[in-house]
Amino acid sequence: PAIEAIKPSFFEITVAMAFDYFAQHSVDIAVIEVGLGGRLDSTNVITPLVSVITNISWDHKDLLGNSLREIASEKAGIIKTGIPVVISERQREIEHVFINKAGIEKAEISFASDEYTVEMNSEYGTIQVLKNKATLLKDTAFSLSGFYQRKNIPGVLKTVDVLQRYFSISPAQLKKGLEDVVRVTKLKGRWQTLQQNPMVVCDIAHNFSGVQEVLHQLSGMSFHRLHIVWGMVKDKEVNEILSILPKHATYYFCQAKIPRALDAHALKDMATKHGLVGEVVLDINEAKKSALARARNDDLIFIGGSTFVVAEIEEL
């Protein structure tokens, strides 16, 4: 009945349902990710053990602000009075936003990248973790092979340091958690290899900095030709992202089956202005089949542009 009376958004309804479910089942610990921002986010009703902010990049400018400082200010809205906050990556141009907010709230603040460094060996699927330049974990299996995880892992490790005040987490448990992350969480679509010969990789990167990270990883790979199955949603920085996509690739423009999806024909027209060449294949899986039909065994097929695009891949 409250839904009819209050008229909340879909996200607000699902957050309320999730919190109610967690409360009924007395969960020991819950990891809550914000929606668009932080300050005005419906998840922000909780008082956590620790607040975590990853890195700040251009996203949802229409709602969060037109500068990294404004976006950071919205994200800093999750910093609570007396509650520790971990910032995954120290970004010099905006670090003062978090330092000032933490000072106002008398919240202990840590920048994880000051302490932790992560080296990845993508060939062997392992990571090495340094804490204050001393080896903490060596040759640890890690199934999330996207290079951008080098920025995420320090935030996780520093958060675990803070949580040691409430829970006992041994080095062996920490290592096992990293090694089993995909099996335990069922996390999908994070630089996930779907097949070999030809290699098919998908990733849910959907903002400018995320796509930059993906392109950096693609640039270091060996292949004959690159095929990209690409779809986006309307409220992203479409032209900015299209401007950095590789012009030597063959594109298959598609659209997810959601109202927010950008029309694939409109996407192709915008992409053409940025020198990208390809065809429209509306359905994601049909687009993938088209790419496979044209690809040699030594080609690479990448599927991405939106979480919703990756979510519709049939064998994911």
Short mmCIF file of C-alpha atoms in Angstrom, two decimals:
data_model
loop_
_atom_site.label_atom_id
_atom_site.label_comp_id
_atom_site.label_asym_id
_atom_site.label_seq_id
_atom_site.Cartn_x
_atom_site.Cartn_y
_atom_site.Cartn_z
CA PRO A 1 0.00 0.00 0.00
CA ALA A 2 2.88 2.41 0.73
CA ILE A 3 4.02 2.09 -2.89
CA GLU A 4 0.68 3.41 -4.14
CA ALA A 5 0.71 6.25 -1.62
CA ILE A 6 4.35 7.38 -1.94
CA LYS A 7 4.93 6.63 -5.66
CA PRO A 8 8.62 5.78 -5.23
CA SER A 9 10.93 4.95 -8.13
CA PHE A 10 11.68 1.39 -9.22
CA PHE A 11 15.11 1.64 -7.56
CA GLU A 12 13.64 2.94 -4.31
CA ILE A 13 11.13 0.08 -4.22
CA THR A 14 13.79 -2.58 -4.81
CA VAL A 15 16.11 -1.05 -2.20
CA ALA A 16 13.30 -1.10 0.38
CA MET A 17 12.46 -4.72 -0.51
CA ALA A 18 16.13 -5.74 -0.22
CA PHE A 19 16.62 -4.04 3.15
CA ASP A 20 13.42 -5.62 4.46
CA TYR A 21 14.61 -9.03 3.28
CA PHE A 22 18.03 -8.57 4.90
CA ALA A 23 16.37 -7.53 8.17
CA GLN A 24 14.00 -10.50 8.19
CA HIS A 25 16.90 -12.91 7.65
CA SER A 26 19.23 -11.16 10.12
CA VAL A 27 22.17 -11.09 7.73
CA ASP A 28 25.59 -10.92 9.40
CA ILE A 29 26.97 -8.36 6.96
CA ALA A 30 25.59 -6.65 3.88
CA VAL A 31 27.56 -4.92 1.15
CA ILE A 32 25.35 -2.10 -0.14
CA GLU A 33 26.22 -0.35 -3.41
CA VAL A 34 24.70 3.05 -4.11
CA GLY A 35 22.63 3.69 -7.23
CA LEU A 36 23.39 6.84 -9.22
CA GLY A 37 25.11 8.94 -6.65
CA GLY A 38 25.23 8.90 -2.87
CA ARG A 39 23.91 11.98 -1.11
CA LEU A 40 20.30 11.65 -2.30
CA ASP A 41 20.46 7.91 -2.99
CA SER A 42 17.82 5.72 -1.36
CA THR A 43 20.59 3.42 -0.08
CA ASN A 44 21.85 6.34 2.01
CA VAL A 45 19.34 5.70 4.82
CA ILE A 46 21.70 3.17 6.41
CA THR A 47 24.45 3.79 8.95
CA PRO A 48 27.27 1.50 7.83
CA LEU A 49 30.34 0.12 9.57
CA VAL A 50 32.46 1.73 6.86
CA SER A 51 31.78 3.87 3.78
CA VAL A 52 33.71 3.09 0.59
CA ILE A 53 34.14 5.36 -2.42
CA THR A 54 35.99 3.98 -5.45
CA ASN A 55 37.35 6.39 -8.06
CA ILE A 56 35.43 9.33 -9.49
CA SER A 57 34.82 9.69 -13.21
CA TRP A 58 32.33 11.30 -15.57
CA ASP A 59 28.94 9.64 -15.21
CA HIS A 60 25.32 10.77 -14.82
CA LYS A 61 26.33 14.40 -15.40
CA ASP A 62 22.68 15.38 -15.83
CA LEU A 63 22.02 14.46 -12.19
CA LEU A 64 25.35 14.61 -10.37
CA GLY A 65 27.05 17.69 -11.79
CA ASN A 66 29.17 19.02 -14.62
CA SER A 67 32.57 18.70 -12.98
CA LEU A 68 34.46 15.94 -11.17
CA ARG A 69 34.34 18.11 -8.03
CA GLU A 70 30.52 18.30 -8.18
CA ILE A 71 30.24 14.55 -8.83
CA ALA A 72 32.66 13.84 -5.96
CA SER A 73 30.55 16.04 -3.66
CA GLU A 74 27.48 13.91 -4.39
CA LYS A 75 29.45 10.69 -3.82
CA ALA A 76 30.83 12.13 -0.55
CA GLY A 77 27.24 12.28 0.70
CA ILE A 78 27.62 8.73 2.03
CA ILE A 79 30.25 9.87 4.56
CA LYS A 80 28.57 9.70 7.97
CA THR A 81 29.41 11.27 11.34
CA GLY A 82 32.08 9.21 13.09
CA ILE A 83 32.00 6.41 10.48
CA PRO A 84 35.35 5.54 8.79
CA VAL A 85 35.54 6.16 5.04
CA VAL A 86 37.88 4.46 2.56
CA ILE A 87 38.66 6.17 -0.76
CA SER A 88 40.06 3.59 -3.20
CA GLU A 89 42.13 5.95 -5.34
CA ARG A 90 43.71 9.28 -4.40
CA GLN A 91 42.84 11.71 -7.20
CA ARG A 92 44.71 14.96 -6.57
CA GLU A 93 42.13 17.21 -8.22
CA ILE A 94 39.28 16.07 -5.98
CA GLU A 95 40.86 14.60 -2.83
CA HIS A 96 40.04 17.80 -0.92
CA VAL A 97 36.30 17.15 -1.41
CA PHE A 98 36.52 13.95 0.62
CA ILE A 99 39.01 15.32 3.14
CA ASN A 100 36.78 18.34 3.83
CA LYS A 101 33.60 16.27 4.14
CA ALA A 102 35.31 13.74 6.41
CA GLY A 103 36.57 16.64 8.56
CA ILE A 104 33.08 18.08 8.90
CA GLU A 105 31.68 14.68 9.88
CA LYS A 106 34.67 13.83 12.12
CA ALA A 107 35.08 10.64 10.09
CA GLU A 108 38.42 8.85 9.83
CA ILE A 109 39.52 8.87 6.18
CA SER A 110 41.95 6.55 4.34
CA PHE A 111 43.18 6.58 0.74
CA ALA A 112 43.76 2.92 -0.14
CA SER A 113 46.12 3.66 -3.04
CA ASP A 114 48.56 5.25 -0.55
CA GLU A 115 49.10 1.83 1.07
CA TYR A 116 48.26 -0.84 -1.49
CA THR A 117 49.59 -1.57 -4.98
CA VAL A 118 48.33 -4.40 -7.15
CA GLU A 119 50.23 -6.00 -10.03
CA MET A 120 48.34 -8.26 -12.43
CA ASN A 121 49.62 -11.12 -14.56
CA SER A 122 46.78 -11.59 -17.04
CA GLU A 123 48.55 -14.51 -18.75
CA TYR A 124 48.44 -16.62 -15.59
CA GLY A 125 45.35 -15.03 -13.99
CA THR A 126 47.23 -14.04 -10.85
CA ILE A 127 47.84 -10.90 -8.82
CA GLN A 128 50.56 -9.71 -6.48
CA VAL A 129 49.64 -7.30 -3.71
CA LEU A 130 52.07 -4.91 -2.05
CA LYS A 131 51.25 -3.15 1.22
CA ASN A 132 53.52 -0.18 1.92
CA LYS A 133 55.85 -1.63 -0.77
CA ALA A 134 56.20 -4.97 1.03
CA THR A 135 54.71 -8.12 -0.53
CA LEU A 136 51.41 -9.04 1.14
CA LEU A 137 50.10 -11.61 -1.37
CA LYS A 138 52.13 -13.27 -4.12
CA ASP A 139 50.90 -15.19 -7.18
CA THR A 140 47.31 -15.25 -5.91
CA ALA A 141 44.74 -16.58 -8.39
CA PHE A 142 42.21 -13.90 -9.32
CA SER A 143 39.45 -14.54 -11.83
CA LEU A 144 38.46 -10.91 -12.49
CA SER A 145 41.06 -10.19 -15.16
CA GLY A 146 40.11 -6.63 -16.13
CA PHE A 147 43.08 -4.29 -15.67
CA TYR A 148 40.79 -1.81 -13.87
CA GLN A 149 40.64 -4.23 -10.93
CA ARG A 150 44.08 -2.90 -9.98
CA LYS A 151 42.23 0.21 -8.80
CA ASN A 152 39.40 -1.70 -7.10
CA ILE A 153 41.39 -4.25 -5.08
CA PRO A 154 43.23 -1.69 -2.89
CA GLY A 155 39.86 -0.29 -1.79
CA VAL A 156 38.70 -3.80 -0.86
CA LEU A 157 41.86 -4.52 1.12
CA LYS A 158 41.80 -1.25 3.05
CA THR A 159 38.11 -1.81 3.83
CA VAL A 160 39.01 -5.24 5.22
CA ASP A 161 41.60 -3.51 7.43
CA VAL A 162 38.84 -1.31 8.86
CA LEU A 163 36.48 -4.27 9.30
CA GLN A 164 39.11 -6.08 11.39
CA ARG A 165 37.78 -3.92 14.25
CA TYR A 166 34.51 -5.86 14.10
CA PHE A 167 35.45 -9.24 12.57
CA SER A 168 38.53 -11.45 12.59
CA ILE A 169 39.66 -11.91 8.98
CA SER A 170 42.84 -13.97 8.58
CA PRO A 171 45.35 -13.61 5.69
CA ALA A 172 44.28 -17.10 4.52
CA GLN A 173 40.61 -16.04 4.46
CA LEU A 174 41.51 -12.86 2.59
CA LYS A 175 43.45 -14.86 -0.01
CA LYS A 176 40.58 -17.36 -0.38
CA GLY A 177 38.08 -14.52 -0.79
CA LEU A 178 40.08 -13.05 -3.66
CA GLU A 179 40.62 -16.44 -5.31
CA ASP A 180 36.95 -17.43 -5.08
CA VAL A 181 35.37 -14.05 -5.85
CA VAL A 182 33.58 -15.04 -9.07
CA ARG A 183 32.50 -18.48 -7.82
CA VAL A 184 31.09 -17.04 -4.59
CA THR A 185 29.48 -13.85 -5.93
CA LYS A 186 28.46 -15.17 -9.38
CA LEU A 187 29.72 -11.82 -10.70
CA LYS A 188 29.56 -11.74 -14.49
CA GLY A 189 30.41 -9.45 -17.34
CA ARG A 190 33.64 -8.07 -15.86
CA TRP A 191 36.17 -8.67 -18.63
CA GLN A 192 34.68 -12.13 -19.04
CA THR A 193 36.05 -14.45 -21.73
CA LEU A 194 33.16 -16.35 -23.32
CA GLN A 195 35.11 -18.52 -25.76
CA GLN A 196 38.39 -18.99 -27.65
CA ASN A 197 39.13 -19.29 -31.39
CA PRO A 198 37.95 -16.67 -31.99
CA MET A 199 38.24 -15.11 -28.55
CA VAL A 200 35.01 -13.44 -27.40
CA VAL A 201 35.23 -11.06 -24.45
CA CYS A 202 32.50 -8.97 -22.81
CA ASP A 203 32.61 -6.16 -20.27
CA ILE A 204 29.96 -3.92 -18.74
CA ALA A 205 32.07 -0.71 -18.84
CA HIS A 206 29.63 2.03 -19.80
CA ASN A 207 31.12 5.41 -18.86
CA PHE A 208 34.08 7.26 -20.36
CA SER A 209 36.75 6.18 -17.89
CA GLY A 210 35.51 2.59 -17.79
CA VAL A 211 35.62 2.33 -21.59
CA GLN A 212 39.11 3.88 -21.55
CA GLU A 213 40.26 1.08 -19.24
CA VAL A 214 38.76 -1.55 -21.55
CA LEU A 215 40.40 -0.02 -24.62
CA HIS A 216 43.74 0.08 -22.82
CA GLN A 217 43.45 -3.66 -22.21
CA LEU A 218 42.36 -4.34 -25.79
CA SER A 219 45.34 -2.39 -27.12
CA GLY A 220 47.73 -4.83 -25.47
CA MET A 221 46.16 -7.93 -27.02
CA SER A 222 47.22 -9.74 -30.19
CA PHE A 223 44.61 -10.43 -32.87
CA HIS A 224 44.14 -10.19 -36.62
CA ARG A 225 40.95 -8.13 -36.70
CA LEU A 226 38.76 -6.61 -34.04
CA HIS A 227 34.96 -6.98 -34.11
CA ILE A 228 32.89 -4.94 -31.64
CA VAL A 229 29.25 -5.66 -30.76
CA TRP A 230 28.14 -2.36 -29.24
CA GLY A 231 24.97 -0.95 -27.70
CA MET A 232 24.35 1.92 -25.29
CA VAL A 233 21.64 3.61 -23.24
CA LYS A 234 20.35 7.09 -23.97
CA ASP A 235 21.54 8.82 -20.80
CA LYS A 236 25.28 8.19 -21.23
CA GLU A 237 27.92 10.45 -22.77
CA VAL A 238 27.45 8.72 -26.12
CA ASN A 239 29.47 11.01 -28.38
CA GLU A 240 32.35 11.29 -25.93
CA ILE A 241 32.60 7.51 -25.70
CA LEU A 242 32.20 6.93 -29.44
CA SER A 243 35.04 9.39 -30.06
CA ILE A 244 37.58 7.10 -28.35
CA LEU A 245 36.46 3.76 -29.80
CA PRO A 246 38.94 2.16 -32.25
CA LYS A 247 38.29 3.14 -35.87
CA HIS A 248 39.94 0.01 -37.28
CA ALA A 249 37.28 -2.32 -35.79
CA THR A 250 34.19 -3.71 -37.52
CA TYR A 251 31.04 -2.76 -35.58
CA TYR A 252 27.70 -4.46 -35.00
CA PHE A 253 25.33 -1.92 -33.47
CA CYS A 254 22.60 -3.43 -31.29
CA GLN A 255 20.18 -2.39 -28.56
CA ALA A 256 19.04 -3.97 -25.32
CA LYS A 257 15.37 -4.75 -24.82
CA ILE A 258 14.76 -1.93 -22.32
CA PRO A 259 13.15 1.54 -22.67
CA ARG A 260 16.46 3.28 -21.86
CA ALA A 261 18.24 1.65 -24.80
CA LEU A 262 19.59 3.98 -27.47
CA ASP A 263 18.07 3.11 -30.87
CA ALA A 264 20.69 1.08 -32.75
CA HIS A 265 20.11 3.00 -36.00
CA ALA A 266 20.63 6.31 -34.18
CA LEU A 267 23.74 4.86 -32.56
CA LYS A 268 25.12 3.83 -35.96
CA ASP A 269 24.48 7.33 -37.34
CA MET A 270 26.32 8.90 -34.40
CA ALA A 271 29.15 6.37 -34.70
CA THR A 272 29.55 7.08 -38.43
CA LYS A 273 30.32 10.72 -37.60
CA HIS A 274 33.21 9.45 -35.49
CA GLY A 275 34.60 7.30 -38.30
CA LEU A 276 33.26 3.99 -37.02
CA VAL A 277 32.08 1.52 -39.66
CA GLY A 278 29.58 -1.25 -39.18
CA GLU A 279 26.04 -2.56 -39.50
CA VAL A 280 22.89 -2.59 -37.40
CA VAL A 281 21.86 -5.93 -35.91
CA LEU A 282 19.22 -5.11 -33.32
CA ASP A 283 19.33 -8.26 -31.19
CA ILE A 284 22.49 -8.69 -29.12
CA ASN A 285 22.78 -12.43 -29.71
CA GLU A 286 22.13 -12.08 -33.44
CA ALA A 287 24.83 -9.39 -33.54
CA LYS A 288 27.21 -11.80 -31.81
CA LYS A 289 26.36 -14.51 -34.36
CA SER A 290 27.05 -12.06 -37.20
CA ALA A 291 30.44 -11.24 -35.73
CA LEU A 292 31.27 -14.94 -35.28
CA ALA A 293 30.27 -15.66 -38.87
CA ARG A 294 32.72 -13.06 -40.19
CA ALA A 295 35.56 -13.60 -37.72
CA ARG A 296 38.65 -15.72 -38.27
CA ASN A 297 39.98 -17.89 -35.45
CA ASP A 298 42.69 -15.32 -34.71
CA ASP A 299 40.23 -12.40 -34.55
CA LEU A 300 38.87 -10.87 -31.36
CA ILE A 301 35.19 -10.10 -30.69
CA PHE A 302 34.34 -7.65 -27.93
CA ILE A 303 30.77 -7.16 -26.65
CA GLY A 304 29.93 -4.12 -24.54
CA GLY A 305 28.75 -0.53 -24.21
CA SER A 306 26.14 -1.19 -21.54
CA THR A 307 25.41 -3.44 -18.59
CA PHE A 308 22.08 -4.23 -20.27
CA VAL A 309 23.77 -5.34 -23.49
CA VAL A 310 26.04 -7.78 -21.67
CA ALA A 311 23.12 -9.03 -19.54
CA GLU A 312 21.31 -10.25 -22.66
CA ILE A 313 24.13 -12.51 -23.87
CA GLU A 314 22.52 -15.95 -23.84
CA GLU A 315 25.36 -18.12 -22.51
CA LEU A 316 26.59 -15.63 -19.92
#
